[in-house]
Amino acid sequence: MGRRSDHTREQLRALLIAEGHKLLAEQGLGKFSGREVAKRAGYTVGTIYNVFGSLDRLVAAINSHTFLLWADFLRERLAAGGDDRIKSLVEGYFDFALAHPNLWSAIYDHRLVDADELSETDYSQRAALTAIVEDEVRAVLTDPTMPGADRFARSLIATVHGHCSYVVSGTFALLEEPDPVGSALARVRECLAAQK
Amino acid sequence: MGRRSDHTREQLRALLIAEGHKLLAEQGLGKFSGREVAKRAGYTVGTIYNVFGSLDRLVAAINSHTFLLWADFLRERLAAGGDDRIKSLVEGYFDFALAHPNLWSAIYDHRLVDADELSETDYSQRAALTAIVEDEVRAVLTDPTMPGADRFARSLIATVHGHCSYVVSGTFALLEEPDPVGSALARVRECLAAQK
DNA sequence: TTTTCTAATTGAGCAATGTTCAGTTTTACG
DNA sequence: CGTAAAACTGAACATTGCTCAATTAGAAAA
């Protein structure tokens, strides 16, 4: 009631994102509820609109946070994995999505009305993941200064994304694909080989 | 009121799918409303539950119908297009998605609780699209009897799907990718070339 | 023809949602 | 200490998915 000294603005922001993140992971975007997030954080609906302006922006912030975790996850996989770093990346992409299907799906299911729903912070948090892959792809190219190497890298991300998307949505299960990760990796290798 | 002789059960089914299809195309899955579909069809909420059992199954039926239109669209493109049939397919994939972004997104945003939400009809309507691509891919392979040609074809679909998904969701716009279709086609060509 | 039966259709009722905003409370500052 | 600004609440509103008793239209039986 009234202003709470329990949390600073930043702490409150972080708290709502954290609780929202948990709820999203548990229930998925479909059953995500602003009221429930507020309740779990010990506040009420209105506070979310105070802090984030709209529910959409809270979800955007939660998704950006997921990107951070995802990037960390990939970095760990790269560090722990062997010499085949491309393999580590592809498998890491899938493993994260399969470990947190609701969080992963929310990233792509959440349609932003405007591009300006995304803050500067959102942008940079999301770019980190792309940057990791770009570095690794460039390291594997015979000519790392190849023009359009970054575009090529993102095209490979899209390739893996498509396979992963089919797994999470159940499409591949329907088609009885036994090894989607292997397929994705095979495609990536073929495309990489073609650049040499 | 009471039983209406206006429509047989099948006509009513088709009518609700048709009106639902229009509404979905206009508003997207987020603002899709069973009440609104019923109203447009000249019925009320309850009727949807009578005919489809649940809203989810209506949406599933609408999405299956979208698959039919999509398959027709691809067949026309193949017929009208030139010798480069793979190009026709890739561009057709994107063009359909971009022409009907709400319908296309709904297919992948709609999560089925159980696999048995999908009827036998749903399955076959959805399989048509895959079959078209499988045929064309096999026709282009030097060895059309190559083991796993069907799995390979679906992997190519996933590849194109990933690129298309990034376009529709705005991810590629964010990354300032100037030619996503060209990228997708390039990847597909590289993978096809690798099979020879 | 009249009555009876059955299945289709309605719409009120319920719990829940996103969003707004007038009012209340707390804190910081003069 | 008093005042002004900022934070927080929660009632209000329109809307949603879903259920189910009541109603009604049409087919079958008398």
Short mmCIF file of C-alpha atoms (C1' of nucleotides) in Angstrom, two decimals:
data_model
loop_
_atom_site.label_atom_id
_atom_site.label_comp_id
_atom_site.label_asym_id
_atom_site.label_seq_id
_atom_site.Cartn_x
_atom_site.Cartn_y
_atom_site.Cartn_z
CA MET A 1 0.00 0.00 0.00
CA GLY A 2 1.35 3.29 -1.07
CA ARG A 3 4.96 3.49 -2.03
CA ARG A 4 6.93 0.53 -0.75
CA SER A 5 10.44 0.91 0.40
CA ASP A 6 10.88 -2.84 -0.05
CA HIS A 7 12.16 -2.35 -3.57
CA THR A 8 13.71 0.35 -5.66
CA ARG A 9 12.32 0.88 -9.12
CA GLU A 10 15.05 -1.28 -10.59
CA GLN A 11 14.58 -4.03 -8.04
CA LEU A 12 10.86 -4.03 -8.68
CA ARG A 13 11.48 -4.26 -12.41
CA ALA A 14 13.82 -7.18 -11.88
CA LEU A 15 11.40 -8.83 -9.46
CA LEU A 16 8.48 -8.65 -11.87
CA ILE A 17 10.62 -9.98 -14.69
CA ALA A 18 11.85 -12.82 -12.48
CA GLU A 19 8.38 -13.80 -11.31
CA GLY A 20 7.00 -13.39 -14.80
CA HIS A 21 9.79 -15.56 -16.11
CA LYS A 22 8.87 -18.34 -13.68
CA LEU A 23 5.19 -18.11 -14.52
CA LEU A 24 5.89 -18.11 -18.24
CA ALA A 25 8.13 -21.16 -17.89
CA GLU A 26 5.43 -22.99 -15.94
CA GLN A 27 2.31 -22.05 -17.86
CA GLY A 28 3.34 -20.85 -21.28
CA LEU A 29 2.31 -17.64 -23.01
CA GLY A 30 -1.27 -18.83 -23.41
CA LYS A 31 -1.97 -18.94 -19.70
CA PHE A 32 0.31 -16.09 -18.77
CA SER A 33 -1.49 -13.55 -16.61
CA GLY A 34 -0.40 -10.11 -15.48
CA ARG A 35 -2.51 -10.34 -12.37
CA GLU A 36 -0.82 -13.58 -11.40
CA VAL A 37 2.67 -12.13 -11.91
CA ALA A 38 1.80 -9.14 -9.75
CA LYS A 39 0.33 -11.36 -7.06
CA ARG A 40 3.43 -13.55 -6.92
CA ALA A 41 5.60 -10.47 -6.59
CA GLY A 42 3.40 -9.22 -3.76
CA TYR A 43 1.90 -6.37 -5.74
CA THR A 44 -1.29 -5.78 -7.72
CA VAL A 45 -2.13 -5.39 -11.40
CA GLY A 46 -1.72 -1.66 -11.59
CA THR A 47 1.93 -1.83 -10.63
CA ILE A 48 2.80 -3.67 -13.83
CA TYR A 49 1.35 -0.84 -15.86
CA ASN A 50 3.23 1.61 -13.67
CA VAL A 51 6.54 -0.06 -14.28
CA PHE A 52 6.23 -1.42 -17.80
CA GLY A 53 3.46 0.64 -19.37
CA SER A 54 1.81 -2.45 -20.84
CA LEU A 55 1.72 -6.20 -20.43
CA ASP A 56 3.33 -6.57 -23.83
CA ARG A 57 6.39 -4.71 -22.68
CA LEU A 58 6.68 -6.93 -19.61
CA VAL A 59 6.57 -10.00 -21.84
CA ALA A 60 9.15 -8.40 -24.14
CA ALA A 61 11.41 -7.83 -21.14
CA ILE A 62 10.92 -11.42 -19.98
CA ASN A 63 11.79 -12.68 -23.45
CA SER A 64 14.88 -10.52 -23.58
CA HIS A 65 15.91 -12.06 -20.29
CA THR A 66 15.45 -15.50 -21.81
CA PHE A 67 17.85 -14.45 -24.56
CA LEU A 68 20.45 -13.64 -21.91
CA LEU A 69 20.09 -17.09 -20.33
CA TRP A 70 20.20 -18.69 -23.73
CA ALA A 71 23.40 -16.89 -24.68
CA ASP A 72 25.01 -17.91 -21.37
CA PHE A 73 23.92 -21.46 -22.02
CA LEU A 74 25.57 -21.46 -25.45
CA ARG A 75 28.77 -19.97 -24.08
CA GLU A 76 28.95 -22.71 -21.46
CA ARG A 77 28.34 -25.36 -24.09
CA LEU A 78 31.12 -23.91 -26.23
CA ALA A 79 33.48 -23.90 -23.27
CA ALA A 80 32.59 -27.42 -22.16
CA GLY A 81 32.26 -28.90 -25.64
CA GLY A 82 35.05 -30.33 -27.75
CA ASP A 83 36.67 -29.05 -30.92
CA ASP A 84 33.50 -29.24 -32.98
CA ARG A 85 32.17 -25.87 -31.92
CA ILE A 86 29.53 -25.72 -34.65
CA LYS A 87 28.11 -28.94 -33.30
CA SER A 88 28.10 -27.48 -29.80
CA LEU A 89 26.15 -24.49 -31.05
CA VAL A 90 23.54 -26.47 -32.95
CA GLU A 91 23.00 -28.90 -30.11
CA GLY A 92 22.99 -26.06 -27.61
CA TYR A 93 20.29 -24.29 -29.61
CA PHE A 94 18.05 -27.35 -29.47
CA ASP A 95 18.86 -28.29 -25.90
CA PHE A 96 17.92 -24.89 -24.57
CA ALA A 97 14.66 -24.86 -26.50
CA LEU A 98 13.76 -28.35 -25.34
CA ALA A 99 14.72 -27.64 -21.74
CA HIS A 100 12.52 -24.54 -21.66
CA PRO A 101 9.90 -25.00 -24.36
CA ASN A 102 7.48 -22.43 -22.92
CA LEU A 103 10.15 -19.76 -22.60
CA TRP A 104 11.52 -20.52 -26.03
CA SER A 105 8.12 -20.56 -27.72
CA ALA A 106 7.13 -17.31 -26.05
CA ILE A 107 10.01 -15.55 -27.80
CA TYR A 108 8.56 -16.34 -31.19
CA ASP A 109 4.87 -16.45 -30.33
CA HIS A 110 4.85 -13.01 -28.83
CA ARG A 111 4.03 -10.58 -31.61
CA LEU A 112 4.97 -7.01 -30.95
CA VAL A 113 2.44 -4.52 -32.21
CA ASP A 114 5.14 -1.98 -32.96
CA ALA A 115 8.87 -2.38 -33.26
CA ASP A 116 9.16 0.34 -30.65
CA GLU A 117 7.77 -2.05 -28.09
CA LEU A 118 11.37 -3.15 -27.85
CA SER A 119 13.66 -0.96 -25.79
CA GLU A 120 17.33 -0.39 -26.45
CA THR A 121 18.10 -2.88 -23.69
CA ASP A 122 15.90 -5.48 -25.36
CA TYR A 123 17.79 -5.05 -28.61
CA SER A 124 21.22 -5.53 -27.11
CA GLN A 125 20.16 -8.50 -24.99
CA ARG A 126 18.83 -10.19 -28.09
CA ALA A 127 21.80 -9.35 -30.28
CA ALA A 128 24.20 -11.21 -27.97
CA LEU A 129 23.06 -14.59 -29.19
CA THR A 130 23.49 -13.71 -32.83
CA ALA A 131 26.95 -12.33 -32.13
CA ILE A 132 28.13 -15.60 -30.58
CA VAL A 133 27.13 -17.54 -33.66
CA GLU A 134 28.61 -14.98 -36.05
CA ASP A 135 31.98 -15.30 -34.34
CA GLU A 136 32.00 -19.07 -34.51
CA VAL A 137 30.88 -19.17 -38.13
CA ARG A 138 33.56 -16.69 -39.13
CA ALA A 139 36.18 -18.78 -37.32
CA VAL A 140 35.25 -21.79 -39.40
CA LEU A 141 35.23 -20.05 -42.78
CA THR A 142 38.38 -20.39 -44.85
CA ASP A 143 38.09 -16.68 -45.57
CA PRO A 144 36.89 -15.00 -42.35
CA THR A 145 36.72 -11.67 -44.18
CA MET A 146 34.27 -13.14 -46.67
CA PRO A 147 31.76 -10.46 -47.61
CA GLY A 148 28.36 -11.12 -46.06
CA ALA A 149 29.75 -13.53 -43.48
CA ASP A 150 27.38 -12.06 -40.90
CA ARG A 151 24.37 -12.47 -43.18
CA PHE A 152 25.46 -16.02 -43.89
CA ALA A 153 25.75 -16.74 -40.18
CA ARG A 154 22.24 -15.46 -39.52
CA SER A 155 20.96 -17.56 -42.38
CA LEU A 156 22.45 -20.59 -40.65
CA ILE A 157 20.72 -19.56 -37.43
CA ALA A 158 17.45 -19.40 -39.35
CA THR A 159 18.17 -22.87 -40.71
CA VAL A 160 18.65 -24.36 -37.26
CA HIS A 161 15.73 -22.33 -35.96
CA GLY A 162 13.42 -23.86 -38.53
CA HIS A 163 14.33 -27.38 -37.50
CA CYS A 164 14.02 -26.53 -33.82
CA SER A 165 10.71 -24.82 -34.38
CA TYR A 166 9.33 -27.98 -35.99
CA VAL A 167 10.47 -30.04 -33.02
CA VAL A 168 8.97 -27.79 -30.37
CA SER A 169 5.70 -27.32 -32.25
CA GLY A 170 5.36 -31.06 -32.80
CA THR A 171 5.49 -30.91 -36.59
CA PHE A 172 8.53 -33.14 -36.82
CA ALA A 173 6.99 -35.58 -34.34
CA LEU A 174 4.05 -35.81 -36.72
CA LEU A 175 6.39 -36.50 -39.60
CA GLU A 176 8.24 -39.08 -37.54
CA GLU A 177 11.60 -37.42 -37.97
CA PRO A 178 13.96 -39.48 -35.77
CA ASP A 179 16.89 -37.08 -35.59
CA PRO A 180 16.03 -33.41 -36.14
CA VAL A 181 19.23 -32.19 -34.49
CA GLY A 182 21.29 -34.39 -36.79
CA SER A 183 19.38 -33.08 -39.81
CA ALA A 184 19.92 -29.47 -38.80
CA LEU A 185 23.61 -30.07 -38.24
CA ALA A 186 23.92 -31.84 -41.58
CA ARG A 187 22.36 -28.85 -43.39
CA VAL A 188 24.62 -26.41 -41.59
CA ARG A 189 27.69 -28.46 -42.51
CA GLU A 190 26.64 -28.63 -46.15
CA CYS A 191 26.19 -24.87 -46.30
CA LEU A 192 29.49 -24.22 -44.56
CA ALA A 193 31.30 -26.58 -46.93
CA ALA A 194 29.81 -24.73 -49.88
CA GLN A 195 31.52 -21.51 -48.82
CA LYS A 196 35.00 -22.96 -49.16
CA MET B 1 -33.64 -20.86 -32.75
CA GLY B 2 -34.08 -24.54 -32.46
CA ARG B 3 -32.86 -26.67 -35.31
CA ARG B 4 -32.28 -24.59 -38.39
CA SER B 5 -32.89 -26.05 -41.77
CA ASP B 6 -30.65 -23.33 -43.20
CA HIS B 7 -27.64 -25.59 -42.98
CA THR B 8 -26.87 -29.23 -42.70
CA ARG B 9 -24.26 -30.27 -40.19
CA GLU B 10 -21.58 -30.28 -42.86
CA GLN B 11 -22.61 -26.92 -44.25
CA LEU B 12 -22.57 -25.46 -40.77
CA ARG B 13 -19.12 -26.88 -40.20
CA ALA B 14 -17.88 -25.37 -43.44
CA LEU B 15 -19.57 -22.07 -42.67
CA LEU B 16 -17.95 -21.75 -39.27
CA ILE B 17 -14.56 -22.64 -40.70
CA ALA B 18 -15.03 -20.09 -43.49
CA GLU B 19 -16.08 -17.28 -41.16
CA GLY B 20 -13.40 -18.24 -38.67
CA HIS B 21 -10.86 -18.20 -41.47
CA LYS B 22 -11.85 -14.66 -42.41
CA LEU B 23 -11.73 -13.46 -38.83
CA LEU B 24 -8.36 -15.11 -38.24
CA ALA B 25 -6.96 -13.51 -41.38
CA GLU B 26 -8.20 -10.10 -40.27
CA GLN B 27 -7.39 -10.11 -36.59
CA GLY B 28 -4.79 -12.79 -35.97
CA LEU B 29 -4.89 -15.55 -33.39
CA GLY B 30 -4.48 -13.13 -30.51
CA LYS B 31 -7.77 -11.38 -31.13
CA PHE B 32 -9.59 -14.42 -32.43
CA SER B 33 -12.91 -14.91 -30.68
CA GLY B 34 -15.33 -17.79 -30.80
CA ARG B 35 -18.25 -15.54 -30.02
CA GLU B 36 -17.36 -13.32 -32.96
CA VAL B 37 -17.10 -16.27 -35.35
CA ALA B 38 -20.50 -17.53 -34.25
CA LYS B 39 -22.04 -14.08 -34.59
CA ARG B 40 -20.73 -13.66 -38.14
CA ALA B 41 -22.12 -17.05 -39.06
CA GLY B 42 -25.50 -16.05 -37.63
CA TYR B 43 -25.28 -18.39 -34.65
CA THR B 44 -24.22 -18.12 -31.02
CA VAL B 45 -21.32 -19.40 -28.94
CA GLY B 46 -22.83 -22.68 -27.94
CA THR B 47 -23.10 -23.86 -31.52
CA ILE B 48 -19.33 -23.90 -31.90
CA TYR B 49 -19.06 -26.27 -28.97
CA ASN B 50 -21.82 -28.36 -30.46
CA VAL B 51 -20.07 -28.72 -33.78
CA PHE B 52 -16.39 -28.72 -32.84
CA GLY B 53 -16.34 -29.68 -29.17
CA SER B 54 -13.86 -26.96 -28.34
CA LEU B 55 -12.50 -23.71 -29.73
CA ASP B 56 -9.11 -25.37 -30.16
CA ARG B 57 -10.55 -27.86 -32.59
CA LEU B 58 -12.19 -25.09 -34.60
CA VAL B 59 -8.84 -23.32 -34.85
CA ALA B 60 -7.20 -26.61 -35.82
CA ALA B 61 -9.78 -27.05 -38.58
CA ILE B 62 -9.22 -23.49 -39.78
CA ASN B 63 -5.47 -24.06 -39.87
CA SER B 64 -5.91 -27.28 -41.79
CA HIS B 65 -7.96 -25.33 -44.30
CA THR B 66 -5.11 -22.85 -44.59
CA PHE B 67 -2.84 -25.77 -45.47
CA LEU B 68 -5.17 -26.66 -48.33
CA LEU B 69 -5.05 -23.13 -49.72
CA TRP B 70 -1.30 -23.06 -49.28
CA ALA B 71 -0.85 -26.33 -51.17
CA ASP B 72 -3.06 -25.06 -53.99
CA PHE B 73 -1.04 -21.88 -54.08
CA LEU B 74 2.21 -23.82 -54.43
CA ARG B 75 0.78 -26.02 -57.16
CA GLU B 76 -0.26 -22.94 -59.13
CA ARG B 77 3.17 -21.42 -58.68
CA LEU B 78 4.77 -24.60 -59.92
CA ALA B 79 2.50 -24.65 -62.95
CA ALA B 80 2.99 -20.98 -63.75
CA GLY B 81 6.67 -20.83 -62.87
CA GLY B 82 9.56 -21.66 -65.14
CA ASP B 83 11.99 -24.55 -65.12
CA ASP B 84 13.46 -23.68 -61.74
CA ARG B 85 10.83 -25.48 -59.72
CA ILE B 86 12.79 -25.35 -56.48
CA LYS B 87 12.86 -21.59 -56.78
CA SER B 88 9.12 -21.56 -57.38
CA LEU B 89 8.60 -23.58 -54.21
CA VAL B 90 10.81 -21.42 -52.00
CA GLU B 91 9.34 -18.18 -53.29
CA GLY B 92 5.86 -19.63 -53.08
CA TYR B 93 6.44 -20.56 -49.45
CA PHE B 94 7.39 -17.00 -48.59
CA ASP B 95 4.78 -15.34 -50.77
CA PHE B 96 1.95 -17.23 -49.18
CA ALA B 97 3.17 -16.46 -45.67
CA LEU B 98 3.62 -12.77 -46.47
CA ALA B 99 0.26 -12.54 -48.23
CA HIS B 100 -1.53 -14.06 -45.22
CA PRO B 101 0.71 -13.44 -42.22
CA ASN B 102 -2.06 -13.95 -39.65
CA LEU B 103 -3.20 -17.23 -41.17
CA TRP B 104 0.37 -18.44 -41.55
CA SER B 105 1.38 -17.47 -38.03
CA ALA B 106 -1.71 -19.09 -36.56
CA ILE B 107 -0.57 -22.45 -37.90
CA TYR B 108 2.57 -22.35 -35.83
CA ASP B 109 1.35 -20.29 -32.87
CA HIS B 110 -1.56 -22.57 -32.16
CA ARG B 111 -0.33 -25.15 -29.69
CA LEU B 112 -2.42 -28.27 -29.48
CA VAL B 113 -2.82 -29.60 -25.99
CA ASP B 114 -2.94 -33.17 -27.23
CA ALA B 115 -1.97 -34.64 -30.55
CA ASP B 116 -5.47 -36.09 -30.70
CA GLU B 117 -6.83 -32.59 -31.12
CA LEU B 118 -6.01 -33.26 -34.77
CA SER B 119 -8.51 -35.35 -36.67
CA GLU B 120 -7.65 -37.73 -39.49
CA THR B 121 -8.85 -35.07 -41.93
CA ASP B 122 -6.51 -32.53 -40.36
CA TYR B 123 -3.57 -34.86 -40.83
CA SER B 124 -4.19 -35.51 -44.49
CA GLN B 125 -4.85 -31.85 -45.28
CA ARG B 126 -1.54 -30.94 -43.70
CA ALA B 127 0.43 -33.75 -45.32
CA ALA B 128 -0.41 -32.51 -48.84
CA LEU B 129 2.03 -29.63 -48.63
CA THR B 130 4.90 -31.83 -47.52
CA ALA B 131 4.15 -34.27 -50.31
CA ILE B 132 4.43 -31.59 -52.98
CA VAL B 133 7.89 -30.61 -51.82
CA GLU B 134 9.04 -34.22 -51.45
CA ASP B 135 8.13 -34.90 -55.08
CA GLU B 136 9.99 -31.86 -56.37
CA VAL B 137 13.08 -32.55 -54.27
CA ARG B 138 13.20 -36.14 -55.43
CA ALA B 139 12.90 -34.98 -59.05
CA VAL B 140 15.97 -32.82 -58.61
CA LEU B 141 18.16 -35.41 -56.92
CA THR B 142 20.59 -37.29 -59.16
CA ASP B 143 19.50 -40.44 -57.37
CA PRO B 144 15.76 -40.17 -56.76
CA THR B 145 15.83 -43.44 -54.86
CA MET B 146 18.35 -42.00 -52.41
CA PRO B 147 17.61 -43.40 -48.96
CA GLY B 148 16.09 -40.78 -46.71
CA ALA B 149 15.09 -38.53 -49.58
CA ASP B 150 11.84 -37.76 -47.81
CA ARG B 151 13.60 -36.85 -44.57
CA PHE B 152 15.97 -34.68 -46.54
CA ALA B 153 13.08 -32.92 -48.24
CA ARG B 154 11.43 -32.16 -44.90
CA SER B 155 14.71 -30.86 -43.61
CA LEU B 156 14.77 -28.44 -46.52
CA ILE B 157 11.24 -27.37 -45.67
CA ALA B 158 12.41 -26.69 -42.13
CA THR B 159 15.26 -24.65 -43.54
CA VAL B 160 12.96 -22.44 -45.58
CA HIS B 161 10.51 -22.33 -42.72
CA GLY B 162 13.14 -20.93 -40.39
CA HIS B 163 13.95 -18.09 -42.76
CA CYS B 164 10.28 -17.37 -43.37
CA SER B 165 9.54 -17.47 -39.66
CA TYR B 166 12.20 -14.82 -39.04
CA VAL B 167 10.69 -12.61 -41.72
CA VAL B 168 7.12 -12.83 -40.44
CA SER B 169 8.11 -12.40 -36.79
CA GLY B 170 10.24 -9.38 -37.63
CA THR B 171 13.52 -10.92 -36.48
CA PHE B 172 15.17 -10.52 -39.88
CA ALA B 173 13.89 -6.95 -40.16
CA LEU B 174 15.66 -6.28 -36.88
CA LEU B 175 18.84 -7.78 -38.28
CA GLU B 176 18.44 -5.76 -41.46
CA GLU B 177 18.53 -8.78 -43.72
CA PRO B 178 17.85 -7.40 -47.20
CA ASP B 179 17.02 -10.64 -49.02
CA PRO B 180 15.72 -13.44 -46.80
CA VAL B 181 14.17 -15.32 -49.72
CA GLY B 182 17.46 -15.26 -51.57
CA SER B 183 19.26 -16.53 -48.47
CA ALA B 184 16.81 -19.36 -48.01
CA LEU B 185 17.09 -20.35 -51.65
CA ALA B 186 20.88 -20.22 -51.47
CA ARG B 187 20.92 -22.58 -48.47
CA VAL B 188 18.54 -24.97 -50.18
CA ARG B 189 20.70 -25.02 -53.31
CA GLU B 190 23.84 -25.67 -51.29
CA CYS B 191 22.20 -28.60 -49.53
CA LEU B 192 20.82 -30.01 -52.76
CA ALA B 193 24.22 -29.72 -54.42
CA ALA B 194 25.81 -31.59 -51.53
CA GLN B 195 23.62 -34.65 -52.25
CA LYS B 196 25.08 -35.17 -55.71
"C1'" DT C 1 -53.73 -34.44 -38.22
"C1'" DT C 2 -52.10 -34.35 -33.79
"C1'" DT C 3 -48.93 -35.85 -30.47
"C1'" DT C 4 -44.54 -37.28 -29.03
"C1'" DC C 5 -39.72 -37.48 -29.14
"C1'" DT C 6 -35.13 -35.95 -30.23
"C1'" DA C 7 -31.58 -33.16 -31.43
"C1'" DA C 8 -30.12 -28.33 -32.45
"C1'" DT C 9 -29.74 -23.83 -30.68
"C1'" DT C 10 -29.85 -20.32 -27.37
"C1'" DG C 11 -28.13 -17.21 -23.95
"C1'" DA C 12 -27.53 -16.41 -19.04
"C1'" DG C 13 -23.98 -17.53 -15.77
"C1'" DC C 14 -19.16 -18.23 -14.16
"C1'" DA C 15 -14.44 -17.32 -13.54
"C1'" DA C 16 -10.84 -15.07 -15.57
"C1'" DT C 17 -8.48 -11.71 -18.53
"C1'" DG C 18 -6.20 -6.79 -20.01
"C1'" DT C 19 -6.57 -2.07 -19.20
"C1'" DT C 20 -7.78 2.31 -16.95
"C1'" DC C 21 -7.96 5.53 -13.31
"C1'" DA C 22 -9.77 7.89 -9.12
"C1'" DG C 23 -8.44 7.47 -4.78
"C1'" DT C 24 -5.24 6.33 -1.00
"C1'" DT C 25 -0.76 6.03 1.16
"C1'" DT C 26 4.11 6.77 1.56
"C1'" DT C 27 8.10 9.12 0.98
"C1'" DA C 28 11.14 13.10 -0.18
"C1'" DC C 29 11.81 17.80 -0.01
"C1'" DG C 30 11.30 22.58 1.34
"C1'" DC D 1 6.26 20.06 10.14
"C1'" DG D 2 3.63 20.44 5.95
"C1'" DT D 3 3.20 19.91 1.26
"C1'" DA D 4 3.76 18.02 -3.22
"C1'" DA D 5 5.01 14.24 -5.99
"C1'" DA D 6 5.33 9.62 -6.79
"C1'" DA D 7 3.91 4.72 -5.90
"C1'" DC D 8 0.41 1.65 -5.23
"C1'" DT D 9 -4.26 -0.15 -4.85
"C1'" DG D 10 -8.39 -2.23 -6.33
"C1'" DA D 11 -12.97 -1.38 -8.17
"C1'" DA D 12 -14.84 -0.90 -12.73
"C1'" DC D 13 -15.54 -2.20 -17.63
"C1'" DA D 14 -15.57 -4.80 -21.62
"C1'" DT D 15 -14.42 -9.16 -23.24
"C1'" DT D 16 -13.06 -13.91 -23.25
"C1'" DG D 17 -13.73 -19.45 -23.11
"C1'" DC D 18 -16.74 -22.70 -21.56
"C1'" DT D 19 -21.00 -25.04 -19.47
"C1'" DC D 20 -25.61 -26.22 -19.24
"C1'" DA D 21 -30.68 -25.68 -18.25
"C1'" DA D 22 -34.23 -24.16 -21.01
"C1'" DT D 23 -36.34 -23.57 -25.40
"C1'" DT D 24 -37.61 -24.69 -29.99
"C1'" DA D 25 -37.85 -26.86 -34.76
"C1'" DG D 26 -38.43 -30.74 -37.31
"C1'" DA D 27 -39.01 -35.89 -37.77
"C1'" DA D 28 -41.38 -39.86 -36.41
"C1'" DA D 29 -45.28 -42.12 -34.46
"C1'" DA D 30 -50.03 -42.35 -33.37
#
